[in-house]
Amino acid sequence: MKRLTRVTLALATALTLGQTLAVTRGGQLVYGRYADSLFLDPVLNDANLDIWILTNLYDTLLQPTNDGKSVQPGLASAYTVSADKKSMVLTLRPGIKFADGSAITAADVKWSLDRARNPDNGAWNGLLESIASISTQGNTVTLALKHPDPTLPSALATFNAAIMPQKLFNAAPGANDAAKAKAFAEKPVGSGPFVLSEWKRGSYMVMKRNPYYWKKGSDGKALPYLDSVRFEIIPDDNTRILKLQAGELQGAEFIPLSRVAELKSNPKLNMVLFPSTKVNDIIMNNRPKLNNGAPNPLGDVRVRQALNYAVNRDALIQLVTFGTGKVMKSFMSSATPLFDATQKGFPYDPAKAKALLAAAGYKNGVDVTALATSGSADDQALLTALQQMWGAVGVRLKIEQVDAATKTARYRAADFQMRTGAWTDDIADPSEITGYYAVSGATDAAHTGFKDDTIEKLFAQSQQETSRVKRASLYRQIQTRYANASPTIYLFETPYPVALAKNVQGFVQIPLGYNLFVGASLEK
Amino acid sequence: MHASYVLKRLLQIIPLFLAVMVLVFVLVRLIPGDPVSTLLGDRATDDIVARANKELGLDRPVIVQFGLFVLRMLHGDMGDSINLKVPVLRLIGERLPVTLFLTVYAAVLGVLMAVPLAILAAVRRNTWIDGLIRGVFQLGLSLPVFYVALQLLTLLGARLGWFPIGGYGDTFGEHLYHLFLPALTLGLNLAAVLVRTLRSSVIEVLTAEYVDFARAKGLPGRLILSRHVLRNALIGTVTLLGLNIGALIGGAVITETVFAIPGVGRLLVDAIFGRDYPVIQGLTLTFAVIVSLVFLATDLIHARLDPRIEHA
């Protein structure tokens, strides 16, 4: 028996070894994006369009794991946190280089992190808020902290903490940091697996392999396997799919969920649904009065709960996501760290919804209005379905279509009753989505006007709690309290639909959305 | 035709330019939504939005912003794109040639299709050929541009593989090849408009007395067609073509999106959705100038074709 196991093991090893050795090097992968990047600076960028590409050009001290739930070593091979949790020491990997061949020094690290945590810089500096000062010695970097921070490892694995070449950046033309960033971002040099070699805005972008990249492939040689990746910008969904089918692309993102089944049955393609942290919900105005002074039924928690109970999520998943979605049971996705799997969510219960509405004084029904993004087929399908479901319990839903910018302006000004909403985490930690959705803070709990003193306290505690077990317990309480107060309506989680040619191997889009081409190869 | 007339017409563009400048400046600020919170979407705190608006000068009174805009324009600077963070002038410089290439290509294809077919239809009026030509183009006129575009892509691009699906290419030859389907889409639409007018004006001229006279003189039919009929029939068509160049640039918005062409049409759509004020302003002004120049050119050609038109 023992011998058999050993033989099997040896065989299996030989097989996997054979497979890994067979990885093909070289070639160009052409990938269709729905829109071009805007601004390739890790610190000052604003949109997912940039974030999801930056990780190929820049590297961070730590990196998110492929499941998006924890971190692994990056440019730093190790880190240690002091006993009092008030400092962190990171050791840089020996011999690491930027894509131009110059060495990455501890000074580059200090300068990059100081720039990233500068409150005058961009929208992301808050992630590194706990750092008090940074000092360097040889190849170690010491972060002195203002307070213990359990989110710091994840924050150091997030795009904005990318390490940039201080000398090259400072050599860029421009009088101040912002002007230099503009110039540098046109021809960025980082230490990621690829380096930007050509960029025709709105048309295409080419990234070539970084010959100095530190990570090794399964064949023992430096990654990446590909010579280059070319992004073609193709805004129209149909065109992107046609180009893929014609073999002009080897990969295409944002495949409409309605076409997933069709592409799955195409023998030339590999239709992948990557797990994501994307949640889709209806965000409600929780204030007792609307902007125009009219009373707001959604100010009553019973109405908000009723609306949650009156949603048949399984039906929505079939109708809107064509079976690709997953029922949401918390305001955060099940791929977010510290998601509480014991949450019950809201089972479909129209009788309970009716009773709650009656208790709130809406026996004869209630009128509500939701903002939808015009031109969005998903919003249209979703709200029409909700109209039906809520109609059955006496809720009359009016749909108001506006363009995305108007919608944003209206909800920021609290000039709305309901709106469709979606969210994707940028950092492998639950604090980002909680800070936005559940805590009043600077965003008024996703602009709902919701505030719960207990959640505020629990969240503040969780931000300094370094025991994972205790932190998980704090997050369980937050998720339960949030569900009871129902400031939003949880709907469903959706994956990232990416269609690839059959010969593409090793491409990953992680739950945080980052597109990783570092381990991708084109097999013969 | 006098040089002074051309100069006068060119000078008339200046007040138009000013009017468009004021209008577009005010209009884009009247629509709800600002660039920064649109770009940052769900994540941004009010603080971050406020800080970014301050950096961009968007927190200043509109009249001050307008003053700065005019001042900059006088120096030939359209400002920087808020979303892309590069000069608007450079963006337009990169993208405009693509749209102009597509527009001219579409116009050429449209005219090449329309002129012979319209004449054929007119000469053979009320026969089945006439019916067929008119029927096909009537259909072309009633089908939406994006639909025709997708059908052509699916059939000639994906199924038969004769043409690439979208893109622009790097060389002149590649441009011609890549832009054939989109130019054909726009050209068909244009030809549909032209065929109708040209056919009826050819018929009108064919039955005019001077054509009878020419025929009586014994001039060969082909010469009559080219020298007398076409020249006279083309007058209305040239005007129509001029008017439609403006529409073609507008039509490019949809075509450029479907065919993934990096032109100004798509740039404008992105800028409007992103509330990228400097880009919207810069593009609108550019369009105003181009359309004015095309109209001027149309008038000049018109005058050339019909010397009776006086320009005082």
CSV table of C-alpha atoms in Angstrom, one decimal, chain B residues 31-311:
chain,number,residue,atom,x,y,z
B,31,ILE,CA,-25.7,69.5,-16.6
B,32,PRO,CA,-25.6,67.8,-13.3
B,33,GLY,CA,-22.4,65.9,-12.3
B,34,ASP,CA,-18.8,67.1,-12.0
B,35,PRO,CA,-15.8,65.4,-13.5
B,36,VAL,CA,-14.1,64.5,-10.2
B,37,SER,CA,-16.9,62.7,-8.5
B,38,THR,CA,-17.9,61.0,-11.8
B,39,LEU,CA,-14.4,59.7,-12.1
B,40,LEU,CA,-14.1,58.6,-8.5
B,41,GLY,CA,-17.6,57.1,-8.4
B,42,ASP,CA,-18.6,55.2,-5.4
B,43,ARG,CA,-15.4,55.5,-3.4
B,44,ALA,CA,-14.6,59.1,-3.0
B,45,THR,CA,-15.2,61.0,0.2
B,46,ASP,CA,-16.4,64.6,0.0
B,47,ASP,CA,-13.0,65.7,1.2
B,48,ILE,CA,-11.2,64.1,-1.6
B,49,VAL,CA,-13.7,65.4,-4.2
B,50,ALA,CA,-13.4,68.9,-2.8
B,51,ARG,CA,-9.6,68.8,-2.8
B,52,ALA,CA,-9.5,67.6,-6.4
B,53,ASN,CA,-11.9,70.2,-7.5
B,54,LYS,CA,-9.8,72.8,-5.9
B,55,GLU,CA,-6.6,71.6,-7.6
B,56,LEU,CA,-8.4,71.8,-10.9
B,57,GLY,CA,-9.8,75.2,-10.2
B,58,LEU,CA,-13.4,73.9,-10.5
B,59,ASP,CA,-14.3,75.4,-7.1
B,60,ARG,CA,-13.9,78.9,-8.4
B,61,PRO,CA,-16.8,81.0,-9.7
B,62,VAL,CA,-17.9,80.0,-13.2
B,63,ILE,CA,-17.2,83.5,-14.5
B,64,VAL,CA,-13.6,83.3,-13.3
B,65,GLN,CA,-13.2,79.9,-14.9
B,66,PHE,CA,-14.5,81.3,-18.1
B,67,GLY,CA,-12.1,84.2,-18.0
B,68,LEU,CA,-9.2,81.8,-17.5
B,69,PHE,CA,-10.5,79.6,-20.3
B,70,VAL,CA,-10.7,82.6,-22.7
B,71,LEU,CA,-7.2,83.8,-21.7
B,72,ARG,CA,-5.8,80.4,-22.3
B,73,MET,CA,-7.5,80.0,-25.6
B,74,LEU,CA,-6.0,83.3,-26.7
B,75,HIS,CA,-2.6,81.6,-26.2
B,76,GLY,CA,-3.8,78.7,-28.3
B,77,ASP,CA,-4.1,76.4,-25.2
B,78,MET,CA,-7.2,74.4,-24.7
B,79,GLY,CA,-6.2,73.2,-21.3
B,80,ASP,CA,-5.6,69.7,-20.0
B,81,SER,CA,-8.0,66.8,-20.0
B,82,ILE,CA,-9.2,66.3,-16.5
B,83,ASN,CA,-9.5,62.6,-16.8
B,84,LEU,CA,-6.6,61.8,-19.1
B,85,LYS,CA,-4.3,64.5,-17.7
B,86,VAL,CA,-2.8,65.4,-21.1
B,87,PRO,CA,-3.3,68.6,-23.2
B,88,VAL,CA,-6.6,68.7,-25.1
B,89,LEU,CA,-4.9,70.1,-28.1
B,90,ARG,CA,-2.6,67.0,-28.3
B,91,LEU,CA,-5.6,64.7,-27.9
B,92,ILE,CA,-7.5,66.4,-30.7
B,93,GLY,CA,-4.3,66.4,-32.8
B,94,GLU,CA,-4.0,62.6,-32.4
B,95,ARG,CA,-7.6,61.8,-32.9
B,96,LEU,CA,-8.9,64.3,-35.4
B,97,PRO,CA,-6.9,62.9,-38.4
B,98,VAL,CA,-8.6,59.5,-37.8
B,99,THR,CA,-12.1,61.0,-37.9
B,100,LEU,CA,-11.3,63.2,-41.0
B,101,PHE,CA,-9.8,60.2,-42.8
B,102,LEU,CA,-13.0,58.2,-42.0
B,103,THR,CA,-15.2,61.1,-43.1
B,104,VAL,CA,-13.5,61.7,-46.4
B,105,TYR,CA,-13.3,58.0,-47.1
B,106,ALA,CA,-17.0,57.6,-46.4
B,107,ALA,CA,-17.8,60.7,-48.5
B,108,VAL,CA,-15.8,59.3,-51.4
B,109,LEU,CA,-17.4,55.9,-51.2
B,110,GLY,CA,-20.8,57.5,-50.8
B,111,VAL,CA,-20.3,59.6,-53.9
B,112,LEU,CA,-18.8,56.8,-55.9
B,113,MET,CA,-21.9,54.7,-55.2
B,114,ALA,CA,-24.5,57.5,-55.5
B,115,VAL,CA,-23.5,59.3,-58.7
B,116,PRO,CA,-23.5,56.4,-61.2
B,117,LEU,CA,-26.5,54.7,-59.6
B,118,ALA,CA,-28.5,57.9,-59.5
B,119,ILE,CA,-27.8,58.6,-63.1
B,120,LEU,CA,-28.6,55.0,-64.1
B,121,ALA,CA,-31.9,55.3,-62.1
B,122,ALA,CA,-32.7,58.6,-63.7
B,123,VAL,CA,-32.0,57.5,-67.3
B,124,ARG,CA,-33.9,54.2,-66.7
B,125,ARG,CA,-36.6,55.9,-64.7
B,126,ASN,CA,-39.6,53.8,-63.8
B,127,THR,CA,-38.0,50.6,-64.9
B,128,TRP,CA,-37.2,47.7,-62.5
B,129,ILE,CA,-33.5,48.9,-62.3
B,130,ASP,CA,-34.7,52.3,-61.0
B,131,GLY,CA,-37.0,50.5,-58.5
B,132,LEU,CA,-34.2,48.3,-57.3
B,133,ILE,CA,-31.7,51.1,-56.8
B,134,ARG,CA,-34.3,53.3,-55.0
B,135,GLY,CA,-35.5,50.4,-52.9
B,136,VAL,CA,-32.1,49.3,-51.7
B,137,PHE,CA,-31.1,52.8,-50.7
B,138,GLN,CA,-34.4,53.5,-49.1
B,139,LEU,CA,-33.7,50.5,-46.9
B,140,GLY,CA,-30.2,51.9,-46.2
B,141,LEU,CA,-31.7,55.1,-45.1
B,142,SER,CA,-34.2,53.5,-42.7
B,143,LEU,CA,-31.8,51.1,-41.0
B,144,PRO,CA,-29.9,52.5,-38.0
B,145,VAL,CA,-26.2,53.0,-38.6
B,146,PHE,CA,-25.1,50.8,-35.7
B,147,TYR,CA,-27.3,47.9,-37.0
B,148,VAL,CA,-25.8,48.1,-40.5
B,149,ALA,CA,-22.3,48.3,-38.9
B,150,LEU,CA,-22.8,45.2,-36.9
B,151,GLN,CA,-24.2,43.3,-39.8
B,152,LEU,CA,-21.3,44.2,-42.0
B,153,LEU,CA,-18.9,43.3,-39.3
B,154,THR,CA,-20.5,39.9,-38.7
B,155,LEU,CA,-20.7,39.0,-42.4
B,156,LEU,CA,-17.7,40.5,-44.0
B,157,GLY,CA,-15.5,40.6,-40.9
B,158,ALA,CA,-16.2,37.6,-38.7
B,159,ARG,CA,-17.8,35.1,-41.1
B,160,LEU,CA,-16.0,35.7,-44.4
B,161,GLY,CA,-12.9,37.2,-42.8
B,162,TRP,CA,-12.3,39.6,-45.6
B,163,PHE,CA,-11.8,42.6,-43.4
B,164,PRO,CA,-10.4,43.2,-39.9
B,165,ILE,CA,-12.9,43.7,-37.2
B,166,GLY,CA,-12.3,47.3,-36.1
B,167,GLY,CA,-9.1,49.1,-35.4
B,168,TYR,CA,-7.2,51.7,-37.4
B,169,GLY,CA,-3.8,50.2,-38.5
B,170,ASP,CA,-0.5,52.1,-38.8
B,171,THR,CA,0.1,52.8,-42.5
B,172,PHE,CA,-2.1,54.5,-45.1
B,173,GLY,CA,-2.8,51.2,-46.8
B,174,GLU,CA,-3.8,49.7,-43.4
B,175,HIS,CA,-6.0,52.7,-42.7
B,176,LEU,CA,-7.8,52.1,-46.1
B,177,TYR,CA,-8.2,48.4,-45.2
B,178,HIS,CA,-9.2,48.8,-41.6
B,179,LEU,CA,-11.6,51.6,-42.2
B,180,PHE,CA,-13.3,50.1,-45.3
B,181,LEU,CA,-16.2,48.6,-43.4
B,182,PRO,CA,-16.9,51.7,-41.2
B,183,ALA,CA,-16.5,54.0,-44.2
B,184,LEU,CA,-18.9,51.7,-46.2
B,185,THR,CA,-21.4,51.9,-43.4
B,186,LEU,CA,-21.4,55.7,-43.3
B,187,GLY,CA,-21.0,55.8,-47.1
B,188,LEU,CA,-24.2,53.7,-47.6
B,189,ASN,CA,-26.1,56.1,-45.4
B,190,LEU,CA,-24.8,59.1,-47.3
B,191,ALA,CA,-25.4,57.5,-50.7
B,192,ALA,CA,-29.0,56.9,-49.7
B,193,VAL,CA,-29.5,60.6,-49.2
B,194,LEU,CA,-27.6,61.6,-52.3
B,195,VAL,CA,-29.3,59.1,-54.7
B,196,ARG,CA,-32.7,60.5,-54.0
B,197,THR,CA,-31.8,64.1,-54.7
B,198,LEU,CA,-29.4,63.4,-57.5
B,199,ARG,CA,-31.9,61.1,-59.3
B,200,SER,CA,-34.7,63.7,-59.3
B,201,SER,CA,-32.4,66.6,-60.3
B,202,VAL,CA,-31.0,64.5,-63.2
B,203,ILE,CA,-34.5,63.7,-64.3
B,204,GLU,CA,-35.4,67.4,-64.0
B,205,VAL,CA,-32.4,68.4,-66.1
B,206,LEU,CA,-32.9,65.6,-68.6
B,207,THR,CA,-36.3,67.0,-69.4
B,208,ALA,CA,-35.1,70.6,-69.6
B,209,GLU,CA,-35.2,72.5,-72.9
B,210,TYR,CA,-31.4,73.0,-73.2
B,211,VAL,CA,-30.9,69.3,-73.1
B,212,ASP,CA,-33.4,68.8,-75.9
B,213,PHE,CA,-31.5,71.5,-77.7
B,214,ALA,CA,-28.2,69.8,-77.2
B,215,ARG,CA,-29.7,66.6,-78.4
B,216,ALA,CA,-31.1,68.3,-81.4
B,217,LYS,CA,-27.6,69.7,-82.1
B,218,GLY,CA,-26.6,66.0,-82.4
B,219,LEU,CA,-24.2,65.9,-79.4
B,220,PRO,CA,-23.5,62.3,-78.3
B,221,GLY,CA,-25.5,61.1,-75.2
B,222,ARG,CA,-22.5,60.7,-73.0
B,223,LEU,CA,-21.3,64.2,-73.6
B,224,ILE,CA,-24.7,65.6,-72.9
B,225,LEU,CA,-24.8,63.7,-69.6
B,226,SER,CA,-21.4,64.8,-68.4
B,227,ARG,CA,-21.3,68.3,-69.7
B,228,HIS,CA,-24.8,69.5,-69.3
B,229,VAL,CA,-26.9,67.2,-67.1
B,230,LEU,CA,-24.4,66.2,-64.5
B,231,ARG,CA,-22.9,69.7,-64.0
B,232,ASN,CA,-26.4,71.2,-63.4
B,233,ALA,CA,-27.7,68.3,-61.4
B,234,LEU,CA,-24.7,68.3,-59.1
B,235,ILE,CA,-25.4,71.8,-57.8
B,236,GLY,CA,-28.0,70.7,-55.3
B,237,THR,CA,-26.1,67.5,-54.5
B,238,VAL,CA,-22.9,69.4,-53.6
B,239,THR,CA,-24.9,71.5,-51.1
B,240,LEU,CA,-26.4,68.3,-49.7
B,241,LEU,CA,-23.0,66.7,-49.5
B,242,GLY,CA,-21.6,69.7,-47.6
B,243,LEU,CA,-24.5,69.6,-45.2
B,244,ASN,CA,-24.0,65.9,-44.7
B,245,ILE,CA,-20.3,66.1,-43.9
B,246,GLY,CA,-21.4,67.6,-40.6
B,247,ALA,CA,-23.8,64.7,-40.1
B,248,LEU,CA,-21.0,62.3,-41.1
B,249,ILE,CA,-18.8,63.6,-38.3
B,250,GLY,CA,-21.8,63.2,-36.0
B,251,GLY,CA,-22.4,59.7,-37.3
B,252,ALA,CA,-18.8,58.8,-36.6
B,253,VAL,CA,-19.6,58.8,-32.9
B,254,ILE,CA,-21.6,55.6,-33.3
B,255,THR,CA,-19.4,54.1,-36.0
B,256,GLU,CA,-16.2,54.8,-34.1
B,257,THR,CA,-17.6,53.0,-31.0
B,258,VAL,CA,-18.8,49.9,-32.9
B,259,PHE,CA,-15.6,49.6,-35.0
B,260,ALA,CA,-13.2,50.5,-32.2
B,261,ILE,CA,-11.7,53.5,-34.1
B,262,PRO,CA,-9.7,56.0,-32.0
B,263,GLY,CA,-11.3,59.1,-33.5
B,264,VAL,CA,-12.7,62.3,-32.0
B,265,GLY,CA,-16.3,60.9,-32.0
B,266,ARG,CA,-15.4,58.4,-29.4
B,267,LEU,CA,-13.3,60.9,-27.5
B,268,LEU,CA,-16.3,63.2,-27.3
B,269,VAL,CA,-18.6,60.5,-26.0
B,270,ASP,CA,-16.1,59.5,-23.3
B,271,ALA,CA,-15.6,63.2,-22.4
B,272,ILE,CA,-19.3,63.8,-22.1
B,273,PHE,CA,-19.9,60.8,-19.9
B,274,GLY,CA,-16.8,61.7,-17.8
B,275,ARG,CA,-17.8,65.4,-17.7
B,276,ASP,CA,-14.3,66.2,-19.0
B,277,TYR,CA,-15.1,69.9,-19.5
B,278,PRO,CA,-11.9,71.0,-21.3
B,279,VAL,CA,-12.2,68.1,-23.8
B,280,ILE,CA,-15.9,68.8,-24.5
B,281,GLN,CA,-15.1,72.5,-25.0
B,282,GLY,CA,-12.1,71.9,-27.2
B,283,LEU,CA,-13.9,69.4,-29.4
B,284,THR,CA,-17.0,71.4,-29.8
B,285,LEU,CA,-15.0,74.4,-30.9
B,286,THR,CA,-13.0,72.2,-33.3
B,287,PHE,CA,-16.3,70.8,-34.8
B,288,ALA,CA,-17.7,74.3,-35.2
B,289,VAL,CA,-14.6,75.4,-37.1
B,290,ILE,CA,-14.6,72.3,-39.3
B,291,VAL,CA,-18.3,72.5,-40.2
B,292,SER,CA,-17.9,76.3,-40.9
B,293,LEU,CA,-15.0,75.5,-43.3
B,294,VAL,CA,-16.9,72.7,-45.0
B,295,PHE,CA,-19.9,75.0,-45.5
B,296,LEU,CA,-17.6,77.7,-46.9
B,297,ALA,CA,-16.0,75.1,-49.3
B,298,THR,CA,-19.5,74.0,-50.3
B,299,ASP,CA,-20.5,77.5,-51.2
B,300,LEU,CA,-17.3,78.0,-53.2
B,301,ILE,CA,-17.8,74.8,-55.2
B,302,HIS,CA,-21.4,75.7,-55.7
B,303,ALA,CA,-20.3,79.1,-57.1
B,304,ARG,CA,-17.8,77.3,-59.3
B,305,LEU,CA,-20.5,75.0,-60.7
B,306,ASP,CA,-23.0,77.8,-61.2
B,307,PRO,CA,-21.3,81.0,-62.2
B,308,ARG,CA,-24.6,82.8,-61.9
B,309,ILE,CA,-24.4,82.7,-58.1
B,310,GLU,CA,-23.1,86.1,-57.1
B,311,HIS,CA,-21.0,86.8,-54.1
